[in-house]
Short mmCIF file of C-alpha atoms and ligand atoms in Angstrom, two decimals:
data_model
loop_
_atom_site.label_atom_id
_atom_site.label_comp_id
_atom_site.label_asym_id
_atom_site.label_seq_id
_atom_site.Cartn_x
_atom_site.Cartn_y
_atom_site.Cartn_z
CA MET R 1383 -23.19 -34.58 41.12
CA LYS R 1384 -22.16 -31.84 44.10
CA PRO R 1385 -19.50 -29.46 42.35
CA ILE R 1386 -15.68 -29.09 44.07
CA LEU R 1387 -15.20 -26.70 46.21
CA CYS R 1388 -11.92 -24.85 45.46
CA LEU R 1389 -10.01 -21.83 47.68
CA GLY R 1390 -7.37 -20.08 45.60
CA ILE R 1391 -4.61 -18.11 47.09
CA GLU R 1392 -3.17 -15.16 45.09
CA SER R 1393 0.61 -13.52 46.31
CA SER R 1394 2.96 -12.86 43.70
CA CYS R 1395 3.14 -9.42 43.03
CA ASP R 1396 1.29 -6.59 44.97
CA GLU R 1397 -2.07 -8.01 45.42
CA THR R 1398 -2.61 -10.29 48.11
CA SER R 1399 -5.96 -12.28 47.67
CA ALA R 1400 -7.59 -15.22 48.38
CA ALA R 1401 -11.44 -16.62 46.80
CA VAL R 1402 -13.70 -19.75 46.87
CA VAL R 1403 -14.77 -20.56 43.64
CA ASP R 1404 -16.65 -23.88 42.56
CA SER R 1405 -16.81 -26.20 39.43
CA ASP R 1406 -20.22 -25.04 38.04
CA ARG R 1407 -18.31 -21.78 37.76
CA ASN R 1408 -19.74 -19.90 40.58
CA ILE R 1409 -17.36 -17.28 42.40
CA LEU R 1410 -18.36 -17.98 46.02
CA SER R 1411 -16.75 -15.13 47.01
CA HIS R 1412 -13.05 -13.39 46.20
CA VAL R 1413 -11.10 -11.10 48.40
CA ILE R 1414 -8.39 -8.85 47.08
CA TYR R 1415 -6.54 -6.65 49.50
CA SER R 1416 -4.29 -4.32 47.07
CA GLN R 1417 -0.76 -2.82 48.62
CA VAL R 1418 -0.69 -0.18 45.62
CA PRO R 1419 -1.05 2.98 47.85
CA GLN R 1420 2.05 0.95 49.95
CA HIS R 1421 3.72 1.00 46.54
CA GLN R 1422 3.01 4.41 45.11
CA LYS R 1423 5.54 6.54 46.69
CA PHE R 1424 8.08 4.34 45.49
CA GLY R 1425 6.75 4.73 42.03
CA GLY R 1426 6.94 0.92 41.62
CA VAL R 1427 6.47 -2.19 43.29
CA VAL R 1428 9.41 -3.09 46.04
CA PRO R 1429 9.57 -6.59 46.33
CA GLU R 1430 10.69 -6.56 50.14
CA LEU R 1431 7.56 -4.36 51.16
CA ALA R 1432 5.58 -6.63 48.94
CA ALA R 1433 6.54 -9.48 50.60
CA ARG R 1434 5.93 -8.07 54.60
CA ALA R 1435 2.59 -6.99 53.29
CA HIS R 1436 1.25 -10.28 52.27
CA ILE R 1437 2.49 -11.95 55.44
CA LEU R 1438 0.37 -9.11 57.52
CA ALA R 1439 -2.55 -9.31 54.90
CA PHE R 1440 -2.23 -13.48 54.59
CA GLU R 1441 -4.74 -14.51 57.98
CA ASP R 1442 -7.12 -12.09 56.87
CA VAL R 1443 -7.58 -12.22 53.61
CA VAL R 1444 -8.25 -16.23 54.02
CA ARG R 1445 -10.37 -15.27 56.74
CA ARG R 1446 -12.39 -13.45 54.91
CA ALA R 1447 -12.80 -15.41 51.84
CA LEU R 1448 -14.08 -18.38 53.49
CA LEU R 1449 -16.20 -16.75 55.83
CA ASP R 1450 -18.22 -14.68 52.96
CA ALA R 1451 -18.10 -17.71 51.03
CA GLY R 1452 -20.04 -19.39 54.15
CA LYS R 1453 -17.69 -22.15 54.41
CA THR R 1454 -14.91 -23.53 56.31
CA ILE R 1455 -11.66 -24.77 55.67
CA ASN R 1456 -13.71 -28.29 56.50
CA ASP R 1457 -16.21 -27.66 53.74
CA ILE R 1458 -13.10 -26.75 50.67
CA ASP R 1459 -12.32 -30.23 48.55
CA VAL R 1460 -8.95 -28.67 46.99
CA ILE R 1461 -6.47 -25.53 47.83
CA ALA R 1462 -4.85 -23.88 45.36
CA GLY R 1463 -2.04 -21.73 46.01
CA VAL R 1464 0.39 -19.56 43.17
CA ALA R 1465 4.00 -21.20 43.25
CA GLY R 1466 5.46 -18.76 40.69
CA PRO R 1467 6.43 -16.85 38.69
CA GLY R 1468 6.29 -14.00 40.60
CA LEU R 1469 8.40 -11.77 42.91
CA ILE R 1470 9.70 -14.96 44.90
CA GLY R 1471 9.25 -13.31 48.51
CA GLY R 1472 5.17 -12.83 47.73
CA VAL R 1473 5.32 -16.44 46.17
CA ILE R 1474 7.00 -17.93 49.09
CA VAL R 1475 4.46 -16.68 51.82
CA GLY R 1476 1.06 -17.26 49.37
CA TRP R 1477 2.35 -20.65 48.86
CA LEU R 1478 3.47 -21.73 52.15
CA GLY R 1479 0.62 -20.72 53.52
CA ALA R 1480 -1.40 -22.90 50.87
CA VAL R 1481 0.79 -25.79 51.99
CA GLY R 1482 0.57 -25.40 55.38
CA MET R 1483 -3.49 -25.11 55.09
CA ALA R 1484 -3.61 -28.59 52.92
CA GLN R 1485 -1.96 -30.52 55.59
CA GLY R 1486 -3.02 -28.81 58.50
CA ALA R 1487 -6.59 -30.07 57.01
CA GLY R 1488 -5.70 -32.61 54.76
CA LYS R 1489 -7.15 -31.37 51.61
CA PRO R 1490 -5.19 -31.44 48.22
CA LEU R 1491 -2.74 -29.28 47.00
CA VAL R 1492 -2.07 -27.50 43.48
CA ALA R 1493 0.20 -25.66 42.83
CA VAL R 1494 -0.75 -22.99 40.27
CA ASN R 1495 1.62 -21.36 37.67
CA HIS R 1496 0.35 -17.66 37.96
CA LEU R 1497 0.40 -17.43 34.27
CA GLU R 1498 -1.93 -20.52 33.95
CA ALA R 1499 -4.30 -19.04 36.03
CA HIS R 1500 -4.78 -15.99 33.62
CA ALA R 1501 -4.67 -18.19 30.77
CA LEU R 1502 -7.41 -19.97 32.16
CA VAL R 1503 -9.59 -17.54 34.12
CA PRO R 1504 -11.47 -16.52 30.58
CA ARG R 1505 -12.96 -20.57 30.89
CA LEU R 1506 -14.53 -19.62 34.05
CA THR R 1507 -16.21 -16.69 32.97
CA ASN R 1508 -17.09 -17.25 29.31
CA ASN R 1509 -16.54 -20.67 29.08
CA THR R 1510 -14.08 -20.57 26.58
CA GLU R 1511 -13.19 -24.07 25.01
CA PHE R 1512 -9.66 -25.53 23.51
CA PRO R 1513 -7.88 -25.00 21.59
CA PHE R 1514 -7.61 -20.99 21.94
CA LEU R 1515 -4.85 -18.52 20.67
CA LEU R 1516 -3.98 -16.10 23.59
CA LEU R 1517 -2.45 -12.75 24.11
CA LEU R 1518 -1.12 -12.70 27.46
CA ALA R 1519 -0.28 -9.14 28.80
CA SER R 1520 0.44 -8.50 31.68
CA GLY R 1521 3.50 -6.55 34.18
CA GLY R 1522 6.04 -8.96 33.86
CA HIS R 1523 4.90 -11.12 30.32
CA SER R 1524 3.71 -10.13 26.90
CA GLN R 1525 3.37 -13.41 24.98
CA ILE R 1526 1.07 -15.12 22.00
CA LEU R 1527 0.60 -18.57 23.00
CA LEU R 1528 -1.47 -21.80 21.59
CA VAL R 1529 -3.58 -23.34 24.10
CA ARG R 1530 -4.09 -26.93 23.56
CA GLY R 1531 -5.02 -27.91 27.36
CA VAL R 1532 -4.72 -27.59 30.78
CA GLY R 1533 -0.89 -27.57 31.29
CA ASP R 1534 -0.49 -27.72 27.47
CA TYR R 1535 1.10 -24.43 26.06
CA GLU R 1536 3.07 -23.71 22.60
CA LEU R 1537 5.14 -20.64 22.54
CA ILE R 1538 3.82 -18.71 19.38
CA GLY R 1539 5.68 -15.59 20.06
CA GLN R 1540 7.17 -13.71 23.44
CA THR R 1541 8.61 -10.02 23.44
CA LEU R 1542 12.53 -9.40 23.29
CA ASP R 1543 12.47 -7.01 25.74
CA ASP R 1544 10.16 -5.15 27.61
CA SER R 1545 6.42 -6.70 28.63
CA ALA R 1546 3.83 -4.27 27.57
CA GLY R 1547 2.69 -3.79 31.05
CA GLU R 1548 6.33 -2.49 31.99
CA CYS R 1549 6.33 -0.16 29.34
CA TYR R 1550 3.04 1.31 30.12
CA ASP R 1551 4.22 1.73 33.44
CA LYS R 1552 7.45 2.90 32.34
CA VAL R 1553 5.41 5.75 30.18
CA ALA R 1554 3.41 6.52 33.17
CA LYS R 1555 6.54 7.39 35.54
CA MET R 1556 7.99 9.73 32.43
CA LEU R 1557 4.76 11.64 32.41
CA GLY R 1558 4.27 11.79 36.35
CA LEU R 1559 0.51 9.81 36.07
CA GLY R 1560 1.77 7.63 39.08
CA TYR R 1561 1.75 3.76 39.38
CA PRO R 1562 0.57 1.26 38.59
CA GLY R 1563 0.36 3.34 34.96
CA GLY R 1564 -1.72 0.94 32.54
CA PRO R 1565 -5.60 2.40 33.69
CA VAL R 1566 -4.48 6.06 33.68
CA VAL R 1567 -2.30 5.92 30.86
CA ASP R 1568 -5.49 3.73 29.08
CA SER R 1569 -8.19 6.20 30.32
CA ARG R 1570 -6.10 9.34 29.33
CA ALA R 1571 -5.66 7.65 25.49
CA GLY R 1572 -9.59 8.10 25.18
CA LEU R 1573 -9.42 11.99 25.43
CA GLY R 1574 -6.33 12.41 22.95
CA ASP R 1575 -5.63 12.36 19.23
CA SER R 1576 -3.44 8.95 18.52
CA ALA R 1577 -2.24 11.21 15.27
CA ARG R 1578 0.10 14.09 17.49
CA PHE R 1579 2.93 12.46 17.61
CA LYS R 1580 5.26 9.56 15.73
CA PHE R 1581 5.72 6.70 17.51
CA PRO R 1582 7.64 3.61 16.33
CA ARG R 1583 6.07 -0.11 15.29
CA PRO R 1584 9.03 -2.12 16.31
CA LEU R 1585 9.11 -5.65 13.97
CA CYS R 1586 6.11 -4.73 12.20
CA ASP R 1587 7.89 -4.60 8.94
CA ARG R 1588 9.28 -8.52 9.50
CA PRO R 1589 7.66 -11.84 9.93
CA GLY R 1590 7.26 -13.19 12.88
CA CYS R 1591 5.55 -12.87 16.24
CA ASP R 1592 7.67 -11.83 18.74
CA PHE R 1593 7.39 -8.48 19.80
CA SER R 1594 9.99 -5.81 20.94
CA PHE R 1595 8.39 -2.88 23.14
CA SER R 1596 11.36 -1.25 24.17
CA GLY R 1597 11.78 0.89 20.81
CA ILE R 1598 8.21 2.44 21.96
CA LYS R 1599 9.36 3.32 25.77
CA THR R 1600 12.75 5.20 24.19
CA ALA R 1601 10.40 7.10 21.61
CA ALA R 1602 8.71 8.21 24.00
CA ARG R 1603 11.45 9.31 26.64
CA THR R 1604 12.68 11.33 23.57
CA ILE R 1605 9.82 12.61 22.51
CA LEU R 1606 9.21 14.08 26.05
CA GLU R 1607 12.71 15.34 26.56
CA LYS R 1608 12.50 17.26 22.93
CA CYS R 1609 9.26 19.05 23.83
CA ARG R 1610 10.27 19.36 27.35
CA GLY R 1611 13.05 21.57 25.78
CA ARG R 1612 10.94 23.26 23.79
CA ILE R 1613 8.53 24.45 26.17
CA SER R 1614 10.97 25.57 28.60
CA SER R 1615 13.48 27.45 26.23
CA THR R 1616 10.21 29.97 25.54
CA PRO R 1617 10.83 33.06 26.77
CA ASN R 1618 8.53 33.40 29.08
CA GLY R 1619 8.51 30.22 30.19
CA ALA R 1620 11.77 29.65 31.66
CA GLN R 1621 11.78 26.34 34.02
CA ASP R 1622 14.32 23.24 33.78
CA ILE R 1623 11.05 21.04 33.27
CA ALA R 1624 7.70 22.29 32.34
CA PRO R 1625 4.64 20.93 33.54
CA LEU R 1626 2.83 19.17 30.95
CA GLN R 1627 -0.48 20.75 29.85
CA ASP R 1628 -3.57 18.62 29.74
CA GLU R 1629 -3.94 17.91 26.32
CA PHE R 1630 -0.21 17.44 25.66
CA ILE R 1631 -0.74 14.69 27.96
CA ASP R 1632 -3.66 12.92 26.38
CA ASP R 1633 -2.44 13.49 22.42
CA PHE R 1634 0.78 11.69 23.90
CA CYS R 1635 -0.63 8.51 25.77
CA ALA R 1636 -3.47 8.25 22.66
CA SER R 1637 -0.45 8.54 20.31
CA PHE R 1638 1.34 5.69 22.26
CA GLN R 1639 -1.26 3.54 22.81
CA ALA R 1640 -2.10 3.56 19.17
CA ALA R 1641 2.06 2.20 18.73
CA VAL R 1642 0.93 -0.64 21.51
CA VAL R 1643 -1.97 -1.59 19.97
CA ASP R 1644 -0.59 -1.56 16.23
CA VAL R 1645 2.16 -3.62 17.25
CA MET R 1646 0.09 -6.01 18.67
CA GLU R 1647 -2.16 -6.38 15.75
CA ASN R 1648 0.30 -7.05 13.44
CA ARG R 1649 1.80 -9.82 15.69
CA MET R 1650 -1.57 -11.37 16.04
CA ARG R 1651 -2.36 -11.64 12.33
CA ASN R 1652 0.91 -13.05 11.99
CA ALA R 1653 0.06 -15.68 14.93
CA ILE R 1654 -3.41 -16.28 13.10
CA ARG R 1655 -1.30 -17.31 10.08
CA ASP R 1656 1.19 -19.67 11.58
CA GLU R 1657 0.72 -23.38 10.55
CA ARG R 1658 0.43 -24.38 14.15
CA VAL R 1659 -1.97 -21.99 14.93
CA ILE R 1660 -3.89 -22.89 12.04
CA ALA R 1661 -3.04 -26.77 11.84
CA ALA R 1662 -4.62 -26.27 15.60
CA SER R 1663 -7.48 -24.93 14.62
CA PRO R 1664 -8.75 -22.48 17.19
CA THR R 1665 -11.92 -21.86 18.42
CA ALA R 1666 -11.36 -18.13 20.26
CA LEU R 1667 -8.88 -15.41 20.52
CA VAL R 1668 -8.52 -14.53 23.75
CA VAL R 1669 -7.10 -11.82 25.83
CA ALA R 1670 -5.86 -12.07 29.20
CA GLY R 1671 -3.25 -10.59 32.25
CA GLY R 1672 -3.42 -7.30 33.50
CA VAL R 1673 -3.01 -5.35 29.88
CA ALA R 1674 -6.09 -7.53 29.06
CA LYS R 1675 -8.03 -4.22 30.67
CA ASN R 1676 -7.00 -1.75 27.93
CA SER R 1677 -9.55 -0.50 25.80
CA GLY R 1678 -7.52 -0.37 22.79
CA ILE R 1679 -6.23 -3.93 23.24
CA ARG R 1680 -9.93 -5.86 23.81
CA ALA R 1681 -11.44 -3.27 20.86
CA MET R 1682 -8.76 -4.41 17.95
CA LEU R 1683 -9.04 -8.16 19.25
CA GLU R 1684 -12.70 -8.11 19.29
CA ARG R 1685 -11.88 -6.38 15.29
CA LEU R 1686 -9.45 -9.09 14.63
CA ALA R 1687 -11.83 -11.93 16.03
CA ALA R 1688 -14.97 -11.60 13.79
CA GLU R 1689 -12.73 -10.48 10.86
CA PHE R 1690 -11.18 -14.25 10.62
CA GLY R 1691 -14.19 -16.06 12.24
CA LEU R 1692 -13.26 -16.68 15.84
CA GLU R 1693 -15.04 -16.26 18.86
CA TYR R 1694 -13.61 -13.15 20.86
CA SER R 1695 -13.18 -13.92 24.62
CA ALA R 1696 -12.00 -11.54 27.50
CA PRO R 1697 -12.27 -12.11 30.94
CA PRO R 1698 -14.04 -9.28 32.82
CA LEU R 1699 -12.33 -6.56 33.97
CA SER R 1700 -12.28 -7.37 37.75
CA LEU R 1701 -10.69 -10.61 36.45
CA CYS R 1702 -7.97 -9.52 34.26
CA THR R 1703 -5.22 -8.03 36.97
CA ASP R 1704 -4.05 -10.54 40.11
CA ASN R 1705 -6.66 -11.59 41.79
CA GLY R 1706 -7.51 -15.17 43.88
CA ALA R 1707 -10.52 -16.47 41.49
CA MET R 1708 -8.65 -17.41 38.92
CA VAL R 1709 -5.95 -19.11 41.30
CA ALA R 1710 -9.05 -21.21 42.50
CA TRP R 1711 -10.38 -21.64 38.94
CA ALA R 1712 -6.62 -23.08 37.92
CA GLY R 1713 -7.00 -24.47 40.87
CA ILE R 1714 -10.20 -27.07 40.09
CA GLU R 1715 -9.01 -27.50 36.37
CA ASN R 1716 -6.08 -28.83 37.63
CA PHE R 1717 -6.85 -30.89 40.28
CA LEU R 1718 -9.79 -32.38 37.51
CA HIS R 1719 -6.77 -33.31 35.29
CA GLY R 1720 -5.37 -35.02 38.76
CA ARG R 1721 -2.62 -32.34 38.86
CA VAL R 1722 -1.84 -31.98 42.54
CA VAL R 1723 0.79 -32.14 44.44
CA THR R 1724 2.56 -35.36 45.75
CA GLU R 1725 6.05 -34.38 46.53
CA PRO R 1726 7.01 -31.07 47.91
CA VAL R 1727 7.68 -27.95 45.44
CA ALA R 1728 9.45 -25.50 45.57
CA PRO R 1729 8.06 -21.79 44.61
CA ARG R 1730 10.13 -20.12 41.64
CA PRO R 1731 10.64 -16.86 40.62
CA ARG R 1732 10.44 -18.37 36.66
CA TRP R 1733 8.11 -20.57 35.56
CA PRO R 1734 7.10 -20.51 31.90
CA LEU R 1735 4.30 -22.16 30.51
CA THR R 1736 5.62 -24.26 28.59
CA GLU R 1737 6.93 -26.21 31.56
CA LEU R 1738 3.82 -26.94 33.07
O1 KG4 C 1487 -1.41 -9.49 35.40
P1 KG4 C 1487 -0.67 -8.17 36.29
O2 KG4 C 1487 -1.92 -7.63 37.23
O3 KG4 C 1487 0.49 -8.70 37.41
C1 KG4 C 1487 1.04 -9.22 36.96
O4 KG4 C 1487 1.33 -10.01 36.87
O5 KG4 C 1487 1.86 -9.04 36.08
O6 KG4 C 1487 -0.62 -6.95 35.04
C2 KG4 C 1487 -0.01 -5.84 35.88
C3 KG4 C 1487 0.24 -4.50 34.78
C4 KG4 C 1487 0.22 -3.35 35.16
O7 KG4 C 1487 1.75 -2.79 34.45
C5 KG4 C 1487 -0.59 -2.28 34.77
O8 KG4 C 1487 -0.49 -1.05 34.04
C6 KG4 C 1487 -1.02 -3.26 33.34
O9 KG4 C 1487 -1.36 -4.38 34.20
N1 KG4 C 1487 -2.50 -2.42 33.42
C7 KG4 C 1487 -2.68 -1.75 32.12
C8 KG4 C 1487 -4.64 -1.68 32.13
N2 KG4 C 1487 -4.89 -2.15 33.28
C9 KG4 C 1487 -3.63 -2.75 34.57
N3 KG4 C 1487 -2.35 -1.80 31.15
C10 KG4 C 1487 -2.42 -1.23 29.93
N4 KG4 C 1487 -3.71 -0.67 29.76
C11 KG4 C 1487 -4.83 -0.73 31.02
N5 KG4 C 1487 -5.86 -0.29 31.27
ZN1 ZN C 1488 -0.97 -11.42 36.54
#
């Protein structure tokens, strides 16, 4: 049977991306235009700048995705666009672009939930089967979900305050390491001594699967202020803010990352033992979202999966952060379940997976 071809479009944060993917799990093309350089000088994503950059990049990114795949819009069977959750200006640009193309070319359209796109991408790359237990960690979300099928999610735990990605980005900012913070903190952590600084492990002494990261972030600020104070008060180093030594930054990142990984391990252990999860007998432990790139988190989950006799599944690093291929794949999975748009869909800044 001829595979289904889907054009997927992502625009919910600071990447304008489009990809052509088929139902045989081939990525025929993948174009990612990253806006990171435009936001870097502001230390984070500026929503208005992001929306404008999506408008400017959209047409070129989609054209190139079709061209690289050697296809025209007429060859495409289904168009998928992210309709939320995310920064609403960007979501509007990508979603309305997808709607316009689908209407113009007379193609079926899927309104993809960005979180579902992250959640399903391990099925594109690793053929992971339902049901699975998912740690979904991105810039905007930190959740543990039982994934029973397409559109079928049960929330097992979630952050009570900051997301893990947000925490990484803020700590990187405190250290002057730039934006986005996750990748650089992760690589510096690999060089440092994780026992040097004492970070808390919030909620780990309590039952349940919810996270809290704000205490780790506050501890980071406190430790840093104390150490900076000490450095600047030395007789020959009289500066307001003393420059941080490389070794200090490495050890700080390693100690911070160890705390985040410990918290995630503690919560995932509880999730694996949760009665709803036990009753569903998941086949795999899956990690997805931008923070799934993290070396410490990946290693911890691989160990945990082996301990509990579960398959470990994570997307390749290039498909963890936001991308069009995951949207195209979620488009295919939804299309195959008949989940296509039949009436106007409004873009949504918030759209929990439990509301699909
Ligand atoms: O999924 P994503 O691309 O965008 C959202 O949907 O939010 O995730 C971006 C987040 C950022 O906070 C970034 O710092 C984080 O993922 N991130 C990482 C790593 N690589 C990216 N966090 C920890 N370790 C990493 N290696
Ligand atoms: Zn994302």
